[in-house]
Amino acid sequence: MLIMGIATVTIGLLPDASVIGIAAPIILVVLRFLQGFAVGGEWAGAALMAAEYAPPKHRGLFAAFPQLGPSIGFALASATFLIINLSLGDKSEAFLTYGWRIPFVGSAVLVMIGLYIRLKIEETPVFKQASDESAVPTGPRKLPVWESVRNQPRQILLGGASTMMLLAFFYIGTAFLSSYGTSAEGLGHSRSTILSLGIVGAMFFAAGTLGSAMLSDRIGRRAVIVGSCVVAIPWSLLLFPILDIGTSWSFAIGLSGTLLIVAGIYGPVGAFLPELFATRYRYTGAGMAYNLGALVGGGVTPLVAASLGASLGSPAIGLLLAGVSLVSLFATFGLPETRGIDLAASGNTAAR
């Protein structure tokens, strides 16, 4: 959490290229890398804590509350930039000079609140039991990365591939579509329009996250994730034709639909990935799987999408997303259903 806070505030204070030259974009890329590194570690801890504290029959719902961070964060970020944009002007010198920096610097307050809460929370009973050598003779792992890779490589690889579509759709639906919607080469909407529609899309994202998590408590995590992947394939091919209609309504439909599909996986995955791993290296295993999906889906896919869009047009991006969705679908079929697994056991059926 401290890494995220320091990196984010530093971005807000970073001098531009006119002052420090090429060092500015280099430092910015390093800071963005640190943000991603921080999110990867913090997500696993938050998801595990919620899942291990939850009643077994409602684990999906409880584990979905940390999953609300991206949707609420996207809404708050859009609202913050919208207020600043309306106050300073869409392309005013004030906004370009210092206005965009205000949310980054202001994030320090949120980080301090989050850090305070995190330091006050006790470890879960499941973790305490696993750490008690009288309960688990082998005790906690000294090298959980090695233990995870050696004992559950299949869960790490397939879990990462299963979440690829989630991260690809999330970054395409937020960062990429925001740029595509406002750029002259894209749709040419005003920034205030895109930010306003981003808030609406985030509300669909939040509601869908809770809804899919509750559904996973009833019919299973894998079933909900598989269903989302199946829907994602045709939607990938329809997304840019809908966006390219060029109206505000078409952008709202494209963005909200994309984020609803993200929510279909993001709701159950907070319980699904932790349930795949044995207690003694659950944090490490779930974190590695999630970050593997983030590396390919959230890191590589948007870069490839930008290149494809520039050279072959927006339909090529749809084909790319459909391909990623297909990979996630097959990977999810290779994983077991985890609903109802006892997290307090030193190992579980999904871990074998």
CSV table of C-alpha atoms in Angstrom, one decimal:
chain,number,residue,atom,x,y,z
A,1,MET,CA,0.0,0.0,0.0
A,2,LEU,CA,2.9,2.3,0.7
A,3,ILE,CA,4.5,1.5,-2.6
A,4,MET,CA,1.2,2.4,-4.4
A,5,GLY,CA,0.8,5.7,-2.4
A,6,ILE,CA,4.4,6.9,-2.9
A,7,ALA,CA,4.3,6.0,-6.7
A,8,THR,CA,1.0,7.7,-7.2
A,9,VAL,CA,1.9,10.9,-5.4
A,10,THR,CA,5.2,11.0,-7.2
A,11,ILE,CA,3.4,10.9,-10.5
A,12,GLY,CA,1.5,14.0,-9.5
A,13,LEU,CA,4.7,15.8,-8.6
A,14,LEU,CA,6.8,14.6,-11.6
A,15,PRO,CA,8.2,17.4,-13.7
A,16,ASP,CA,7.3,17.2,-17.4
A,17,ALA,CA,9.7,16.7,-20.3
A,18,SER,CA,10.2,20.4,-20.8
A,19,VAL,CA,12.0,20.5,-17.5
A,20,ILE,CA,13.9,17.2,-17.2
A,21,GLY,CA,13.7,15.9,-20.7
A,22,ILE,CA,13.6,12.2,-21.5
A,23,ALA,CA,13.9,11.3,-17.9
A,24,ALA,CA,10.2,12.3,-17.4
A,25,PRO,CA,8.7,9.5,-19.5
A,26,ILE,CA,11.2,7.0,-18.2
A,27,ILE,CA,10.4,7.8,-14.5
A,28,LEU,CA,6.7,7.7,-15.3
A,29,VAL,CA,7.0,4.2,-16.7
A,30,VAL,CA,8.9,3.1,-13.7
A,31,LEU,CA,6.3,4.6,-11.4
A,32,ARG,CA,3.5,2.9,-13.3
A,33,PHE,CA,5.4,-0.4,-13.0
A,34,LEU,CA,5.6,0.1,-9.2
A,35,GLN,CA,1.8,0.8,-9.1
A,36,GLY,CA,1.2,-2.5,-10.9
A,37,PHE,CA,3.6,-4.3,-8.6
A,38,ALA,CA,1.8,-2.9,-5.5
A,39,VAL,CA,-1.7,-3.8,-6.8
A,40,GLY,CA,-0.7,-7.3,-7.5
A,41,GLY,CA,0.5,-7.8,-3.9
A,42,GLU,CA,-2.3,-5.9,-2.2
A,43,TRP,CA,-5.1,-7.7,-4.2
A,44,ALA,CA,-4.2,-11.1,-3.0
A,45,GLY,CA,-4.0,-10.1,0.7
A,46,ALA,CA,-7.3,-8.2,0.5
A,47,ALA,CA,-9.1,-11.1,-1.3
A,48,LEU,CA,-7.7,-13.8,1.1
A,49,MET,CA,-8.6,-11.8,4.2
A,50,ALA,CA,-12.2,-11.4,3.0
A,51,ALA,CA,-12.5,-15.0,1.8
A,52,GLU,CA,-11.0,-16.5,5.0
A,53,TYR,CA,-13.2,-14.5,7.3
A,54,ALA,CA,-16.4,-15.2,5.3
A,55,PRO,CA,-19.1,-17.8,6.2
A,56,PRO,CA,-18.6,-20.7,3.7
A,57,LYS,CA,-22.0,-20.3,2.1
A,58,HIS,CA,-21.5,-16.6,1.4
A,59,ARG,CA,-17.8,-16.6,0.7
A,60,GLY,CA,-18.3,-15.4,-2.9
A,61,LEU,CA,-20.3,-12.3,-1.7
A,62,PHE,CA,-17.9,-11.5,1.1
A,63,ALA,CA,-14.8,-11.9,-1.1
A,64,ALA,CA,-16.5,-9.5,-3.6
A,65,PHE,CA,-16.2,-6.5,-1.4
A,66,PRO,CA,-12.5,-5.9,-2.0
A,67,GLN,CA,-13.4,-6.4,-5.7
A,68,LEU,CA,-15.5,-3.3,-5.6
A,69,GLY,CA,-12.3,-1.3,-5.4
A,70,PRO,CA,-11.8,-0.9,-9.2
A,71,SER,CA,-15.4,0.0,-9.9
A,72,ILE,CA,-15.7,2.5,-7.1
A,73,GLY,CA,-12.2,3.7,-7.8
A,74,PHE,CA,-13.0,4.2,-11.5
A,75,ALA,CA,-16.1,6.1,-10.6
A,76,LEU,CA,-14.3,8.3,-8.1
A,77,ALA,CA,-11.4,9.0,-10.5
A,78,SER,CA,-13.8,9.9,-13.3
A,79,ALA,CA,-15.8,12.1,-11.0
A,80,THR,CA,-12.6,13.8,-9.7
A,81,PHE,CA,-11.3,14.5,-13.2
A,82,LEU,CA,-14.7,15.6,-14.3
A,83,ILE,CA,-14.9,18.2,-11.6
A,84,ILE,CA,-11.4,19.5,-12.3
A,85,ASN,CA,-12.1,19.4,-16.0
A,86,LEU,CA,-15.3,21.4,-15.7
A,87,SER,CA,-13.6,23.9,-13.3
A,88,LEU,CA,-10.5,24.5,-15.4
A,89,GLY,CA,-11.8,23.8,-18.9
A,90,ASP,CA,-11.4,20.8,-21.2
A,91,LYS,CA,-8.1,21.8,-22.8
A,92,SER,CA,-7.2,24.8,-20.7
A,93,GLU,CA,-3.6,25.6,-19.9
A,94,ALA,CA,-4.4,25.3,-16.2
A,95,PHE,CA,-5.7,21.7,-16.6
A,96,LEU,CA,-2.7,20.6,-18.7
A,97,THR,CA,-0.2,22.3,-16.4
A,98,TYR,CA,-1.4,21.3,-12.9
A,99,GLY,CA,-5.1,20.3,-12.9
A,100,TRP,CA,-4.5,16.7,-13.8
A,101,ARG,CA,-2.0,16.4,-10.9
A,102,ILE,CA,-4.5,17.2,-8.2
A,103,PRO,CA,-6.1,13.7,-8.0
A,104,PHE,CA,-2.7,12.0,-7.9
A,105,VAL,CA,-1.4,14.1,-5.0
A,106,GLY,CA,-4.7,13.9,-3.2
A,107,SER,CA,-4.6,10.1,-3.3
A,108,ALA,CA,-2.2,10.3,-0.3
A,109,VAL,CA,-5.3,10.8,2.0
A,110,LEU,CA,-6.9,7.6,0.7
A,111,VAL,CA,-3.6,5.7,1.2
A,112,MET,CA,-3.3,6.8,4.8
A,113,ILE,CA,-6.8,5.8,5.6
A,114,GLY,CA,-6.3,2.4,3.9
A,115,LEU,CA,-3.0,1.8,5.7
A,116,TYR,CA,-4.6,2.6,9.1
A,117,ILE,CA,-7.4,0.1,8.5
A,118,ARG,CA,-5.1,-2.5,7.3
A,119,LEU,CA,-2.8,-2.2,10.3
A,120,LYS,CA,-5.8,-2.6,12.7
A,121,ILE,CA,-7.1,-5.8,11.1
A,122,GLU,CA,-6.0,-9.1,12.8
A,123,GLU,CA,-4.9,-12.1,10.8
A,124,THR,CA,-7.7,-14.6,10.0
A,125,PRO,CA,-8.4,-17.7,12.1
A,126,VAL,CA,-7.5,-19.8,9.1
A,127,PHE,CA,-4.1,-18.2,8.8
A,128,LYS,CA,-3.5,-18.5,12.6
A,129,GLN,CA,-4.4,-22.2,12.5
A,130,ALA,CA,-2.0,-22.8,9.6
A,131,SER,CA,0.8,-20.9,11.5
A,132,ASP,CA,0.3,-23.0,14.6
A,133,GLU,CA,2.8,-25.8,14.4
A,134,SER,CA,0.6,-27.9,16.7
A,135,ALA,CA,-2.2,-27.7,14.1
A,136,VAL,CA,0.0,-28.0,11.0
A,137,PRO,CA,3.2,-29.9,11.8
A,138,THR,CA,5.0,-28.4,8.8
A,139,GLY,CA,4.3,-24.9,9.9
A,140,PRO,CA,4.3,-21.9,7.6
A,141,ARG,CA,6.4,-22.0,4.4
A,142,LYS,CA,9.7,-20.3,4.4
A,143,LEU,CA,9.8,-20.2,0.5
A,144,PRO,CA,6.1,-20.0,-0.5
A,145,VAL,CA,6.9,-19.1,-4.1
A,146,TRP,CA,8.9,-22.3,-4.6
A,147,GLU,CA,6.3,-24.3,-2.7
A,148,SER,CA,3.5,-22.9,-4.8
A,149,VAL,CA,5.3,-23.5,-8.1
A,150,ARG,CA,6.4,-27.0,-7.1
A,151,ASN,CA,3.1,-28.2,-5.7
A,152,GLN,CA,0.4,-26.3,-7.7
A,153,PRO,CA,1.9,-25.1,-11.0
A,154,ARG,CA,-1.3,-26.1,-12.8
A,155,GLN,CA,-3.5,-23.9,-10.7
A,156,ILE,CA,-1.1,-21.0,-11.1
A,157,LEU,CA,-0.9,-21.3,-14.9
A,158,LEU,CA,-4.6,-22.0,-15.5
A,159,GLY,CA,-5.7,-19.5,-12.9
A,160,GLY,CA,-3.6,-16.9,-14.6
A,161,ALA,CA,-5.0,-17.8,-18.0
A,162,SER,CA,-8.5,-17.8,-16.6
A,163,THR,CA,-8.2,-14.2,-15.5
A,164,MET,CA,-6.5,-13.0,-18.7
A,165,MET,CA,-9.8,-11.9,-20.2
A,166,LEU,CA,-10.9,-10.1,-17.0
A,167,LEU,CA,-7.8,-7.9,-17.0
A,168,ALA,CA,-7.8,-7.4,-20.8
A,169,PHE,CA,-11.4,-6.2,-20.8
A,170,PHE,CA,-10.8,-4.1,-17.7
A,171,TYR,CA,-7.9,-2.1,-19.2
A,172,ILE,CA,-9.5,-1.9,-22.6
A,173,GLY,CA,-12.8,-0.8,-21.0
A,174,THR,CA,-11.2,1.9,-18.8
A,175,ALA,CA,-7.9,3.3,-20.0
A,176,PHE,CA,-8.1,2.4,-23.7
A,177,LEU,CA,-11.7,3.4,-24.3
A,178,SER,CA,-11.2,6.6,-22.5
A,179,SER,CA,-8.4,7.5,-24.9
A,180,TYR,CA,-10.3,6.1,-27.9
A,181,GLY,CA,-13.4,8.1,-27.0
A,182,THR,CA,-11.7,11.5,-26.7
A,183,SER,CA,-8.9,11.3,-29.4
A,184,ALA,CA,-9.4,12.9,-32.8
A,185,GLU,CA,-8.3,9.6,-34.4
A,186,GLY,CA,-11.0,7.8,-32.4
A,187,LEU,CA,-14.5,9.1,-31.6
A,188,GLY,CA,-13.7,12.7,-30.8
A,189,HIS,CA,-16.1,13.0,-27.8
A,190,SER,CA,-15.4,15.7,-25.3
A,191,ARG,CA,-13.5,14.7,-22.1
A,192,SER,CA,-16.4,15.7,-19.9
A,193,THR,CA,-18.7,13.4,-21.9
A,194,ILE,CA,-16.4,10.4,-21.6
A,195,LEU,CA,-15.8,11.0,-17.9
A,196,SER,CA,-19.5,11.3,-17.2
A,197,LEU,CA,-20.2,8.0,-19.0
A,198,GLY,CA,-17.3,6.4,-17.1
A,199,ILE,CA,-19.2,7.1,-13.9
A,200,VAL,CA,-22.3,5.4,-15.3
A,201,GLY,CA,-20.3,2.4,-16.5
A,202,ALA,CA,-18.6,2.1,-13.1
A,203,MET,CA,-22.0,1.8,-11.5
A,204,PHE,CA,-22.9,-1.1,-13.8
A,205,PHE,CA,-19.5,-2.6,-13.0
A,206,ALA,CA,-20.1,-2.4,-9.2
A,207,ALA,CA,-23.6,-3.8,-9.4
A,208,GLY,CA,-22.5,-6.6,-11.7
A,209,THR,CA,-19.6,-7.5,-9.4
A,210,LEU,CA,-21.9,-8.1,-6.4
A,211,GLY,CA,-24.5,-9.8,-8.5
A,212,SER,CA,-22.0,-12.3,-10.1
A,213,ALA,CA,-20.4,-13.0,-6.7
A,214,MET,CA,-23.8,-13.9,-5.1
A,215,LEU,CA,-24.7,-16.0,-8.1
A,216,SER,CA,-21.4,-17.9,-7.7
A,217,ASP,CA,-22.5,-18.8,-4.1
A,218,ARG,CA,-25.6,-20.4,-5.7
A,219,ILE,CA,-24.4,-22.1,-8.8
A,220,GLY,CA,-20.6,-22.2,-8.4
A,221,ARG,CA,-17.6,-20.0,-9.3
A,222,ARG,CA,-16.5,-21.8,-12.4
A,223,ALA,CA,-20.0,-21.7,-13.9
A,224,VAL,CA,-20.3,-17.9,-13.6
A,225,ILE,CA,-16.8,-17.4,-15.0
A,226,VAL,CA,-17.4,-19.8,-17.9
A,227,GLY,CA,-20.6,-18.0,-18.7
A,228,SER,CA,-18.9,-14.6,-18.7
A,229,CYS,CA,-16.2,-15.9,-21.1
A,230,VAL,CA,-18.8,-17.3,-23.4
A,231,VAL,CA,-20.6,-13.9,-23.5
A,232,ALA,CA,-17.3,-12.1,-24.0
A,233,ILE,CA,-16.5,-13.7,-27.3
A,234,PRO,CA,-19.4,-12.3,-29.4
A,235,TRP,CA,-19.3,-9.1,-27.4
A,236,SER,CA,-15.7,-8.6,-28.4
A,237,LEU,CA,-16.7,-8.6,-32.1
A,238,LEU,CA,-19.7,-6.3,-31.5
A,239,LEU,CA,-17.9,-3.8,-29.3
A,240,PHE,CA,-16.1,-1.5,-31.8
A,241,PRO,CA,-18.9,-1.5,-34.4
A,242,ILE,CA,-21.2,-0.3,-31.6
A,243,LEU,CA,-18.6,2.4,-30.4
A,244,ASP,CA,-18.0,3.5,-34.0
A,245,ILE,CA,-21.6,4.5,-34.4
A,246,GLY,CA,-20.1,7.6,-32.8
A,247,THR,CA,-22.9,8.8,-30.5
A,248,SER,CA,-22.7,9.2,-26.7
A,249,TRP,CA,-25.4,6.5,-26.3
A,250,SER,CA,-23.4,4.0,-28.3
A,251,PHE,CA,-20.3,4.8,-26.2
A,252,ALA,CA,-22.3,4.3,-23.0
A,253,ILE,CA,-23.6,1.0,-24.2
A,254,GLY,CA,-20.2,-0.2,-25.3
A,255,LEU,CA,-18.5,0.8,-22.1
A,256,SER,CA,-21.2,-0.4,-19.7
A,257,GLY,CA,-21.5,-3.8,-21.6
A,258,THR,CA,-17.7,-4.3,-21.4
A,259,LEU,CA,-17.5,-3.5,-17.7
A,260,LEU,CA,-20.5,-5.8,-17.0
A,261,ILE,CA,-18.6,-8.7,-18.6
A,262,VAL,CA,-15.6,-7.8,-16.5
A,263,ALA,CA,-17.9,-7.9,-13.4
A,264,GLY,CA,-19.1,-11.3,-14.4
A,265,ILE,CA,-15.6,-12.7,-13.6
A,266,TYR,CA,-14.4,-10.2,-11.1
A,267,GLY,CA,-17.2,-11.0,-8.6
A,268,PRO,CA,-16.4,-14.7,-8.2
A,269,VAL,CA,-12.6,-14.6,-8.8
A,270,GLY,CA,-12.0,-13.0,-5.3
A,271,ALA,CA,-13.1,-16.4,-3.8
A,272,PHE,CA,-12.2,-18.6,-6.8
A,273,LEU,CA,-8.4,-18.1,-6.8
A,274,PRO,CA,-7.9,-18.4,-3.1
A,275,GLU,CA,-10.0,-21.5,-3.0
A,276,LEU,CA,-7.7,-23.2,-5.5
A,277,PHE,CA,-4.7,-23.2,-3.2
A,278,ALA,CA,-3.7,-24.8,0.1
A,279,THR,CA,-3.6,-22.6,3.1
A,280,ARG,CA,0.1,-22.6,3.7
A,281,TYR,CA,0.8,-20.8,0.3
A,282,ARG,CA,-2.6,-19.5,-0.6
A,283,TYR,CA,-1.5,-15.8,-0.6
A,284,THR,CA,1.4,-16.5,-2.9
A,285,GLY,CA,-0.4,-18.9,-5.2
A,286,ALA,CA,-3.4,-16.7,-5.7
A,287,GLY,CA,-1.2,-13.6,-6.1
A,288,MET,CA,1.0,-15.3,-8.7
A,289,ALA,CA,-2.1,-16.5,-10.7
A,290,TYR,CA,-3.7,-13.1,-10.6
A,291,ASN,CA,-0.5,-11.3,-11.6
A,292,LEU,CA,0.1,-13.7,-14.4
A,293,GLY,CA,-3.3,-12.8,-15.8
A,294,ALA,CA,-2.6,-9.2,-15.3
A,295,LEU,CA,0.8,-9.4,-17.0
A,296,VAL,CA,-0.6,-10.9,-20.2
A,297,GLY,CA,-4.2,-9.6,-20.2
A,298,GLY,CA,-3.7,-6.2,-18.6
A,299,GLY,CA,-0.1,-5.5,-19.8
A,300,VAL,CA,0.4,-7.0,-23.2
A,301,THR,CA,-3.1,-6.9,-24.6
A,302,PRO,CA,-3.6,-3.1,-24.4
A,303,LEU,CA,-0.2,-2.6,-26.1
A,304,VAL,CA,-1.0,-5.0,-28.9
A,305,ALA,CA,-4.5,-3.5,-29.2
A,306,ALA,CA,-3.1,0.0,-29.7
A,307,SER,CA,-0.8,-1.3,-32.4
A,308,LEU,CA,-3.6,-3.3,-34.1
A,309,GLY,CA,-5.9,-0.4,-34.0
A,310,ALA,CA,-3.4,1.9,-35.6
A,311,SER,CA,-2.5,-0.5,-38.4
A,312,LEU,CA,-5.6,-2.6,-39.1
A,313,GLY,CA,-8.4,-0.6,-37.5
A,314,SER,CA,-10.7,-1.2,-34.5
A,315,PRO,CA,-12.2,-4.5,-35.7
A,316,ALA,CA,-8.8,-6.1,-35.2
A,317,ILE,CA,-9.0,-5.2,-31.5
A,318,GLY,CA,-12.3,-7.0,-31.3
A,319,LEU,CA,-10.7,-10.1,-32.8
A,320,LEU,CA,-7.8,-9.9,-30.2
A,321,LEU,CA,-10.3,-9.7,-27.3
A,322,ALA,CA,-12.3,-12.6,-28.7
A,323,GLY,CA,-9.1,-14.7,-28.8
A,324,VAL,CA,-8.1,-13.8,-25.2
A,325,SER,CA,-11.7,-14.7,-24.1
A,326,LEU,CA,-11.4,-18.1,-25.8
A,327,VAL,CA,-8.1,-18.8,-24.0
A,328,SER,CA,-9.7,-17.9,-20.6
A,329,LEU,CA,-12.7,-20.1,-21.4
A,330,PHE,CA,-10.6,-23.2,-22.1
A,331,ALA,CA,-8.4,-22.4,-19.0
A,332,THR,CA,-11.4,-22.2,-16.7
A,333,PHE,CA,-12.7,-25.5,-18.0
A,334,GLY,CA,-9.4,-27.0,-16.9
A,335,LEU,CA,-9.9,-25.9,-13.2
A,336,PRO,CA,-12.2,-27.6,-10.7
A,337,GLU,CA,-15.3,-26.1,-9.1
A,338,THR,CA,-14.2,-24.7,-5.7
A,339,ARG,CA,-17.5,-23.6,-4.1
A,340,GLY,CA,-17.9,-25.2,-0.6
A,341,ILE,CA,-14.2,-26.1,-0.2
A,342,ASP,CA,-13.0,-25.9,3.4
A,343,LEU,CA,-10.3,-23.2,3.6
A,344,ALA,CA,-9.3,-24.1,7.1
A,345,ALA,CA,-7.9,-27.5,5.9
A,346,SER,CA,-4.2,-27.6,5.3
A,347,GLY,CA,-4.9,-28.7,1.8
A,348,ASN,CA,-8.1,-29.0,-0.2
A,349,THR,CA,-9.5,-30.9,-3.1
A,350,ALA,CA,-8.7,-28.1,-5.5
A,351,ALA,CA,-5.1,-28.1,-4.4
A,352,ARG,CA,-4.5,-31.7,-5.4
